[in-house]
Structures are given as structure tokens and as C-alpha cells.
Amino acid sequence: MLEAPNWYARKYNSVVARSRETDPDAEFHIQQIGARTHASRMATIDYADAFVLDLRDKGGIAMSGAIGDDALTAVFIWGEGTTFNGQPSQIPQLRILGPGTEFKLEMPGSYRLMRIGLRGATLDALCAGSPERHRPGWLMPGVREQPFAPAAELELQHKLLRTAGYAEVAAQRGYDLSAGLAVAASEAGAALALMLSHAEHPLTRPLNSNERRAVVDATLAILEARPHLPVSISTVCTVLGVGERMLERAFQDHLGLSPRAYERQRRLRAAHGLILTDGDRLSITEIAMSFGFWHLGRFAGAYAALFGCSPSETRRRIWARMPPD
């Protein structure tokens, strides 16, 4: 593929080739794990205050590094067996990595990574609007997994993928679309900045006891063991030896929603991730049933209530052909 000023879009067939690339927002090290043949497909844009990346990967790799002190990054990463700082990452979940945040990823199989980074004047404006003593977590070192509205996440994913798609098409055809790419990248960065500036503050009231926190963690571990299938909350209570009312209070205190709502939302997010990854080859019916949604009308309604549009509309928006010349 041909390069144009300030952006690139390439295809890779080895970890070695990709590990020699530079990243404007982070320093990292990549190493091969396992014996699988590695192949990846990546498109990126680096313009002004925004860095956009879309990576589809097959093959085992591990990555460790840190975000620069002058950058902030929003990441969706998911795949079978994938872990983020030791935590399972099998469904799309927005993570905000503040300046200076260290990270460690393990991706033993196929995975997808989508990312938008902010720096320069855009990040400075966010910092200026938040006095140091009241600075939100995403402007400090560390990983923030605040539950943003799924519809807002979808809009961010849409802008990210369209931006990366423009870069890829331009590279394939040998066009210099610098002006258009600059606009696309800035719009993606602005969408992230808007989400952060309007983010709701997390619950600050303390939990009643350490035992409630432990019960929530144990429940999440049970759900992680069967990420693609429905899990009976009544069965969870039986296994843990707690009442449903206690579990309900613990989830409300810690996560802000009920155990049943969390369990269903998790499968909806997993189905959403499959639409983003394989929506060009799988039907909505196949995707819904693979995550235990047997009633397609209810699945569509629950999905629309969560993401703000139907699953078929998401697939159309994400997988629609890029505009011609």
C-alpha cells in the first residue's frame, strides 16, 4: 500500500513487522506466545490531536507498555481468551486509559482492538475544564471502566470504524485524502472528548461491607465462566448461599443495576461485539441465538433499548460500503 503524509494503513503478516512500528500515544513491547501462525490487519490514522486504530488479529501475542504522559486513550478490545491487565476481556467494553497508565495484554487467539487517542490542544482543553483537585479519573494514571451509555459507545465505534475505513480505502487506491482524513480523525476525537466531558460520576457511597463486594466479585466470576450462555441468577444465589435481595442490593451498590440486568446486558454486549466483528457474514438470527437469545423480537427490542438502534441497523451502519471516490 502507498503512504500519504501523516497517516498510514497497512496489512501485516507477522508480529516482528508490527513491533517495529511506532505509536504516537504509547510505548510498548510485543512478543509471540504459543505456536499459532500470526496474521493481522490494521488501519490507523494520526492527525493533529487524534490517533485512530482498528486492528483485527489472529495468533497469540502478548503486549506490555504505557500510555504517554501527554496522551489519553479509549480502547475497545475483546476476543476469546483475551485479558487486559489480568482481567478477562471477551466482550467490547470501553476502557479509558489516562496519561501515564501502564497496561499488559494477552491475546492467545483471535481478537479485535479499536482505539481513539487524544493529545495536544484537545486534551489540554479537557484538563483546563477540570481543576486539579476535582480532576476526573480519566485524566489521571489508571484504567477507568465507567459504564458509559451503550448508545454513546456505539456512536463512538461507528465514527472510529468509518475513520479507519477511509484510511484503508485511500491507501488501497493510492489516493492522498489528507484533508478528508483530517476531518474524520478530528470528528472521532471530538466524539470521545464529548463523551468524557459529559460522563456521569460513578457511585461514591461506600458499600455496606466487604462481604457484599466479595459476593459481587464471585457472581461476576460465575458469569465469566459461561460468557455466551444465559445464567440463572437464582442458581447463582444457591451456589453462593445468599438471598436474591442481598445480591440485588450488592449489585445496585457496586454496579448500579440488578444482577439480571447485568447478565442480560453482558450477553447483549457480546452479541454487539460479534456484529462488529463478523456482521458481514453472520445473520442477526445466528448472532442472537449464539448468545442465548431465542426470541428474536425480544432480542431486537432489548438491543435497541440498550444501544439506541436495532441490531440490523447497527450492522448496516458498520458494514455499509465506504463511499466511492
Short mmCIF file of C-alpha atoms in Angstrom, two decimals:
data_model
loop_
_atom_site.label_atom_id
_atom_site.label_comp_id
_atom_site.label_asym_id
_atom_site.label_seq_id
_atom_site.Cartn_x
_atom_site.Cartn_y
_atom_site.Cartn_z
CA MET A 1 0.00 0.00 0.00
CA LEU A 2 1.08 3.60 -0.57
CA GLU A 3 1.63 6.11 2.22
CA ALA A 4 0.32 9.67 2.34
CA PRO A 5 1.55 12.37 4.74
CA ASN A 6 0.71 11.80 8.41
CA TRP A 7 -1.31 8.62 8.02
CA TYR A 8 -0.85 5.02 7.01
CA ALA A 9 -2.89 1.90 6.51
CA ARG A 10 -1.13 -1.41 6.03
CA LYS A 11 -1.56 -5.15 6.16
CA TYR A 12 0.82 -7.17 8.32
CA ASN A 13 1.66 -10.85 8.40
CA SER A 14 4.00 -11.06 11.39
CA VAL A 15 4.48 -9.76 14.89
CA VAL A 16 8.04 -8.75 14.05
CA ALA A 17 6.91 -6.31 11.37
CA ARG A 18 4.31 -4.71 13.59
CA SER A 19 6.57 -4.46 16.64
CA ARG A 20 8.87 -2.17 14.66
CA GLU A 21 6.11 0.37 14.12
CA THR A 22 5.88 3.48 16.28
CA ASP A 23 2.85 4.70 18.19
CA PRO A 24 2.29 8.41 18.90
CA ASP A 25 0.48 7.81 22.20
CA ALA A 26 2.25 4.85 23.80
CA GLU A 27 5.44 2.88 24.19
CA PHE A 28 5.04 -0.89 24.10
CA HIS A 29 6.73 -4.24 23.58
CA ILE A 30 5.20 -7.18 21.70
CA GLN A 31 6.16 -10.82 21.91
CA GLN A 32 4.80 -14.00 20.39
CA ILE A 33 3.08 -16.52 22.67
CA GLY A 34 2.06 -20.01 21.66
CA ALA A 35 2.77 -21.64 18.35
CA ARG A 36 -0.03 -20.28 16.17
CA THR A 37 0.75 -18.62 12.88
CA HIS A 38 0.26 -14.91 13.36
CA ALA A 39 -1.64 -12.68 10.93
CA SER A 40 -3.13 -9.25 11.48
CA ARG A 41 -4.88 -6.46 9.63
CA MET A 42 -4.53 -2.91 10.85
CA ALA A 43 -5.62 0.55 9.74
CA THR A 44 -4.58 3.74 11.53
CA ILE A 45 -4.76 7.50 11.19
CA ASP A 46 -2.63 10.01 13.09
CA TYR A 47 -3.80 13.57 12.59
CA ALA A 48 -3.27 16.61 14.79
CA ASP A 49 -4.80 15.78 18.19
CA ALA A 50 -6.28 12.33 17.42
CA PHE A 51 -4.92 8.84 16.76
CA VAL A 52 -7.36 6.22 15.46
CA LEU A 53 -6.62 2.50 15.15
CA ASP A 54 -8.57 -0.59 14.11
CA LEU A 55 -6.82 -3.96 14.43
CA ARG A 56 -8.07 -7.45 13.67
CA ASP A 57 -5.63 -10.12 14.78
CA LYS A 58 -5.21 -13.88 14.70
CA GLY A 59 -2.43 -15.59 16.56
CA GLY A 60 -1.02 -15.47 20.07
CA ILE A 61 0.74 -12.32 21.20
CA ALA A 62 1.38 -10.50 24.47
CA MET A 63 1.86 -6.75 24.75
CA SER A 64 3.01 -4.58 27.63
CA GLY A 65 3.69 -0.86 27.77
CA ALA A 66 2.41 2.51 28.94
CA ILE A 67 0.40 5.43 27.59
CA GLY A 68 2.42 8.61 27.21
CA ASP A 69 2.21 11.30 29.88
CA ASP A 70 0.73 13.68 27.30
CA ALA A 71 -1.96 11.36 25.88
CA LEU A 72 -5.28 9.75 26.81
CA THR A 73 -6.62 6.64 25.09
CA ALA A 74 -10.04 4.99 24.79
CA VAL A 75 -9.89 1.27 23.94
CA PHE A 76 -12.31 -1.47 22.96
CA ILE A 77 -10.52 -4.84 23.00
CA TRP A 78 -12.18 -8.24 23.02
CA GLY A 79 -11.56 -11.82 21.98
CA GLU A 80 -11.62 -15.40 23.22
CA GLY A 81 -9.04 -15.76 25.97
CA THR A 82 -8.04 -12.08 25.81
CA THR A 83 -7.07 -10.43 29.10
CA PHE A 84 -6.50 -6.77 29.94
CA ASN A 85 -4.26 -6.22 32.97
CA GLY A 86 -5.10 -9.75 34.05
CA GLN A 87 -8.89 -9.35 33.71
CA PRO A 88 -10.94 -11.26 31.09
CA SER A 89 -11.86 -9.15 28.08
CA GLN A 90 -14.19 -11.25 25.97
CA ILE A 91 -16.77 -8.59 25.05
CA PRO A 92 -16.47 -4.97 23.86
CA GLN A 93 -16.07 -2.81 26.95
CA LEU A 94 -14.87 0.79 26.74
CA ARG A 95 -11.79 1.43 28.84
CA ILE A 96 -10.28 4.86 29.35
CA LEU A 97 -6.52 4.84 29.95
CA GLY A 98 -5.32 8.07 31.50
CA PRO A 99 -1.92 9.67 30.85
CA GLY A 100 0.93 7.52 32.15
CA THR A 101 -1.18 4.35 32.54
CA GLU A 102 0.68 1.05 32.31
CA PHE A 103 -1.01 -1.87 30.56
CA LYS A 104 -0.47 -5.55 29.92
CA LEU A 105 -2.45 -7.51 27.33
CA GLU A 106 -2.53 -11.18 26.42
CA MET A 107 -4.31 -12.25 23.22
CA PRO A 108 -3.85 -16.00 22.74
CA GLY A 109 -6.34 -16.31 19.86
CA SER A 110 -8.37 -14.06 17.59
CA TYR A 111 -9.19 -10.61 18.91
CA ARG A 112 -10.28 -7.12 17.87
CA LEU A 113 -8.80 -3.84 19.10
CA MET A 114 -10.37 -0.44 18.36
CA ARG A 115 -8.85 2.70 19.78
CA ILE A 116 -9.01 6.51 19.80
CA GLY A 117 -6.28 8.57 21.43
CA LEU A 118 -6.36 12.26 22.38
CA ARG A 119 -3.46 14.63 22.98
CA GLY A 120 -2.38 18.21 22.31
CA ALA A 121 -4.92 21.01 22.39
CA THR A 122 -7.92 18.65 22.71
CA LEU A 123 -6.54 17.00 25.85
CA ASP A 124 -5.38 20.34 27.22
CA ALA A 125 -8.93 21.69 26.88
CA LEU A 126 -10.31 18.75 28.88
CA CYS A 127 -7.70 19.31 31.59
CA ALA A 128 -8.38 23.04 31.69
CA GLY A 129 -12.06 22.38 32.31
CA SER A 130 -11.30 20.23 35.36
CA PRO A 131 -9.37 21.78 38.27
CA GLU A 132 -6.63 19.55 39.65
CA ARG A 133 -8.44 18.87 42.94
CA HIS A 134 -11.60 17.81 41.06
CA ARG A 135 -9.91 16.12 38.13
CA PRO A 136 -11.85 13.03 36.98
CA GLY A 137 -10.19 9.62 36.95
CA TRP A 138 -9.66 9.54 33.19
CA LEU A 139 -7.21 12.46 33.42
CA MET A 140 -5.09 10.56 35.96
CA PRO A 141 -2.94 7.42 35.54
CA GLY A 142 -5.07 4.30 35.69
CA VAL A 143 -7.79 2.40 33.83
CA ARG A 144 -11.36 3.67 34.08
CA GLU A 145 -14.25 1.37 33.15
CA GLN A 146 -17.12 3.73 33.83
CA PRO A 147 -20.38 2.34 32.36
CA PHE A 148 -20.99 4.82 29.56
CA ALA A 149 -24.33 4.62 27.75
CA PRO A 150 -24.14 1.79 25.18
CA ALA A 151 -25.69 4.06 22.52
CA ALA A 152 -22.84 6.52 23.05
CA GLU A 153 -20.32 3.68 22.77
CA LEU A 154 -21.91 2.56 19.50
CA GLU A 155 -21.67 6.08 18.09
CA LEU A 156 -18.01 6.19 19.07
CA GLN A 157 -17.38 2.78 17.46
CA HIS A 158 -19.14 3.94 14.30
CA LYS A 159 -17.01 7.06 13.97
CA LEU A 160 -13.85 5.10 14.73
CA LEU A 161 -14.52 2.42 12.11
CA ARG A 162 -15.55 4.91 9.44
CA THR A 163 -12.36 6.88 10.05
CA ALA A 164 -10.16 3.79 9.81
CA GLY A 165 -12.15 2.67 6.76
CA TYR A 166 -11.42 5.91 4.93
CA ALA A 167 -7.70 5.47 5.59
CA GLU A 168 -7.76 1.91 4.33
CA VAL A 169 -9.63 2.76 1.13
CA ALA A 170 -7.32 5.70 0.45
CA ALA A 171 -4.24 3.53 0.92
CA GLN A 172 -5.58 0.75 -1.28
CA ARG A 173 -6.34 3.16 -4.13
CA GLY A 174 -3.21 5.25 -3.70
CA TYR A 175 -5.14 8.47 -3.09
CA ASP A 176 -3.96 11.35 -0.92
CA LEU A 177 -7.12 12.19 1.00
CA SER A 178 -5.31 14.14 3.69
CA ALA A 179 -7.98 16.81 4.11
CA GLY A 180 -10.86 14.35 4.40
CA LEU A 181 -8.91 12.09 6.75
CA ALA A 182 -8.04 15.03 8.98
CA VAL A 183 -11.73 15.86 9.32
CA ALA A 184 -12.66 12.22 10.02
CA ALA A 185 -9.98 11.85 12.69
CA SER A 186 -10.92 15.12 14.36
CA GLU A 187 -14.60 14.10 14.45
CA ALA A 188 -13.70 10.80 16.09
CA GLY A 189 -11.57 12.60 18.66
CA ALA A 190 -14.32 15.13 19.30
CA ALA A 191 -16.85 12.33 19.89
CA LEU A 192 -14.61 10.86 22.59
CA ALA A 193 -13.97 14.26 24.17
CA LEU A 194 -17.73 14.91 24.28
CA MET A 195 -18.36 11.55 25.99
CA LEU A 196 -15.75 12.29 28.63
CA SER A 197 -16.87 15.84 29.29
CA HIS A 198 -20.45 14.67 29.87
CA ALA A 199 -19.56 11.48 31.75
CA GLU A 200 -21.60 10.77 34.84
CA HIS A 201 -19.70 10.50 38.09
CA PRO A 202 -19.53 6.95 39.47
CA LEU A 203 -21.32 5.98 42.63
CA THR A 204 -19.38 7.34 45.60
CA ARG A 205 -21.31 5.93 48.52
CA PRO A 206 -19.35 3.13 50.23
CA LEU A 207 -20.56 -0.47 50.21
CA ASN A 208 -22.03 -1.66 53.47
CA SER A 209 -19.47 -4.43 53.90
CA ASN A 210 -16.53 -6.19 52.29
CA GLU A 211 -18.70 -9.29 52.10
CA ARG A 212 -21.05 -7.59 49.61
CA ARG A 213 -18.12 -6.72 47.39
CA ALA A 214 -16.94 -10.33 47.58
CA VAL A 215 -20.41 -11.59 46.63
CA VAL A 216 -20.46 -9.36 43.54
CA ASP A 217 -16.97 -10.49 42.53
CA ALA A 218 -17.94 -14.14 42.96
CA THR A 219 -21.07 -13.60 40.83
CA LEU A 220 -19.04 -11.98 38.07
CA ALA A 221 -16.64 -14.94 38.11
CA ILE A 222 -19.58 -17.33 37.60
CA LEU A 223 -20.86 -15.24 34.68
CA GLU A 224 -17.37 -15.12 33.14
CA ALA A 225 -17.28 -18.92 33.14
CA ARG A 226 -20.22 -19.00 30.67
CA PRO A 227 -19.92 -15.76 28.71
CA HIS A 228 -22.07 -16.91 25.77
CA LEU A 229 -24.97 -18.51 27.64
CA PRO A 230 -27.73 -17.28 29.97
CA VAL A 231 -27.05 -17.86 33.67
CA SER A 232 -29.84 -18.26 36.23
CA ILE A 233 -29.47 -15.68 38.99
CA SER A 234 -31.41 -17.98 41.31
CA THR A 235 -28.80 -20.67 40.68
CA VAL A 236 -26.03 -18.17 41.42
CA CYS A 237 -27.66 -17.37 44.75
CA THR A 238 -27.90 -21.07 45.57
CA VAL A 239 -24.23 -21.64 44.72
CA LEU A 240 -23.09 -18.65 46.79
CA GLY A 241 -25.50 -19.28 49.64
CA VAL A 242 -27.03 -15.78 49.59
CA GLY A 243 -30.54 -14.45 49.10
CA GLU A 244 -31.64 -12.69 45.93
CA ARG A 245 -32.44 -9.50 47.84
CA MET A 246 -28.91 -9.37 49.25
CA LEU A 247 -27.40 -9.96 45.83
CA GLU A 248 -29.66 -7.27 44.37
CA ARG A 249 -28.50 -4.70 46.95
CA ALA A 250 -24.86 -5.59 46.43
CA PHE A 251 -25.13 -5.19 42.65
CA GLN A 252 -27.01 -1.91 42.96
CA ASP A 253 -24.37 -0.53 45.33
CA HIS A 254 -21.39 -1.75 43.33
CA LEU A 255 -22.56 -1.66 39.69
CA GLY A 256 -25.72 0.41 39.70
CA LEU A 257 -28.00 -2.24 38.18
CA SER A 258 -29.62 -5.55 39.08
CA PRO A 259 -27.88 -8.93 38.62
CA ARG A 260 -30.40 -9.97 35.93
CA ALA A 261 -29.96 -6.68 34.06
CA TYR A 262 -26.18 -7.08 34.23
CA GLU A 263 -26.33 -10.68 32.97
CA ARG A 264 -28.56 -9.78 30.03
CA GLN A 265 -26.61 -6.64 29.21
CA ARG A 266 -23.41 -8.65 29.15
CA ARG A 267 -24.81 -11.04 26.53
CA LEU A 268 -26.21 -8.11 24.52
CA ARG A 269 -22.76 -6.52 24.52
CA ALA A 270 -21.23 -9.83 23.45
CA ALA A 271 -23.72 -10.07 20.56
CA HIS A 272 -22.92 -6.47 19.67
CA GLY A 273 -19.23 -7.39 19.54
CA LEU A 274 -19.97 -10.21 17.12
CA ILE A 275 -21.91 -7.81 14.88
CA LEU A 276 -18.87 -5.52 14.82
CA THR A 277 -16.53 -8.40 14.07
CA ASP A 278 -18.50 -10.77 11.82
CA GLY A 279 -21.66 -8.91 10.88
CA ASP A 280 -20.71 -9.11 7.22
CA ARG A 281 -21.03 -12.89 7.17
CA LEU A 282 -23.41 -13.84 10.01
CA SER A 283 -27.12 -13.10 10.15
CA ILE A 284 -28.68 -11.33 13.11
CA THR A 285 -30.57 -14.55 13.88
CA GLU A 286 -27.32 -16.55 14.07
CA ILE A 287 -25.72 -13.94 16.29
CA ALA A 288 -28.70 -13.69 18.64
CA MET A 289 -29.06 -17.44 19.09
CA SER A 290 -25.34 -17.92 19.68
CA PHE A 291 -25.73 -15.85 22.87
CA GLY A 292 -28.89 -17.50 24.12
CA PHE A 293 -31.47 -15.05 22.76
CA TRP A 294 -34.07 -17.43 21.37
CA HIS A 295 -36.87 -14.89 20.94
CA LEU A 296 -35.64 -12.62 18.15
CA GLY A 297 -38.23 -9.91 18.72
CA ARG A 298 -37.27 -9.58 22.38
CA PHE A 299 -33.60 -9.62 21.45
CA ALA A 300 -34.10 -6.79 18.96
CA GLY A 301 -36.12 -4.81 21.49
CA ALA A 302 -33.59 -5.28 24.30
CA TYR A 303 -30.72 -4.44 21.96
CA ALA A 304 -32.45 -1.27 20.76
CA ALA A 305 -33.20 -0.21 24.32
CA LEU A 306 -29.52 -0.62 25.20
CA PHE A 307 -27.79 0.78 22.10
CA GLY A 308 -30.43 3.12 20.73
CA CYS A 309 -30.93 1.33 17.41
CA SER A 310 -31.81 -2.16 16.18
CA PRO A 311 -29.14 -4.83 15.62
CA SER A 312 -29.84 -4.78 11.88
CA GLU A 313 -29.34 -1.01 11.83
CA THR A 314 -26.01 -1.42 13.65
CA ARG A 315 -24.90 -3.95 11.06
CA ARG A 316 -25.96 -1.67 8.23
CA ARG A 317 -24.10 1.31 9.69
CA ILE A 318 -20.92 -0.62 10.42
CA TRP A 319 -20.78 -2.80 7.33
CA ALA A 320 -22.16 -0.41 4.70
CA ARG A 321 -19.77 0.10 1.83
CA MET A 322 -17.45 3.07 2.06
CA PRO A 323 -18.49 5.93 -0.24
CA PRO A 324 -16.98 5.80 -3.75
CA ASP A 325 -14.40 8.34 -4.88
#
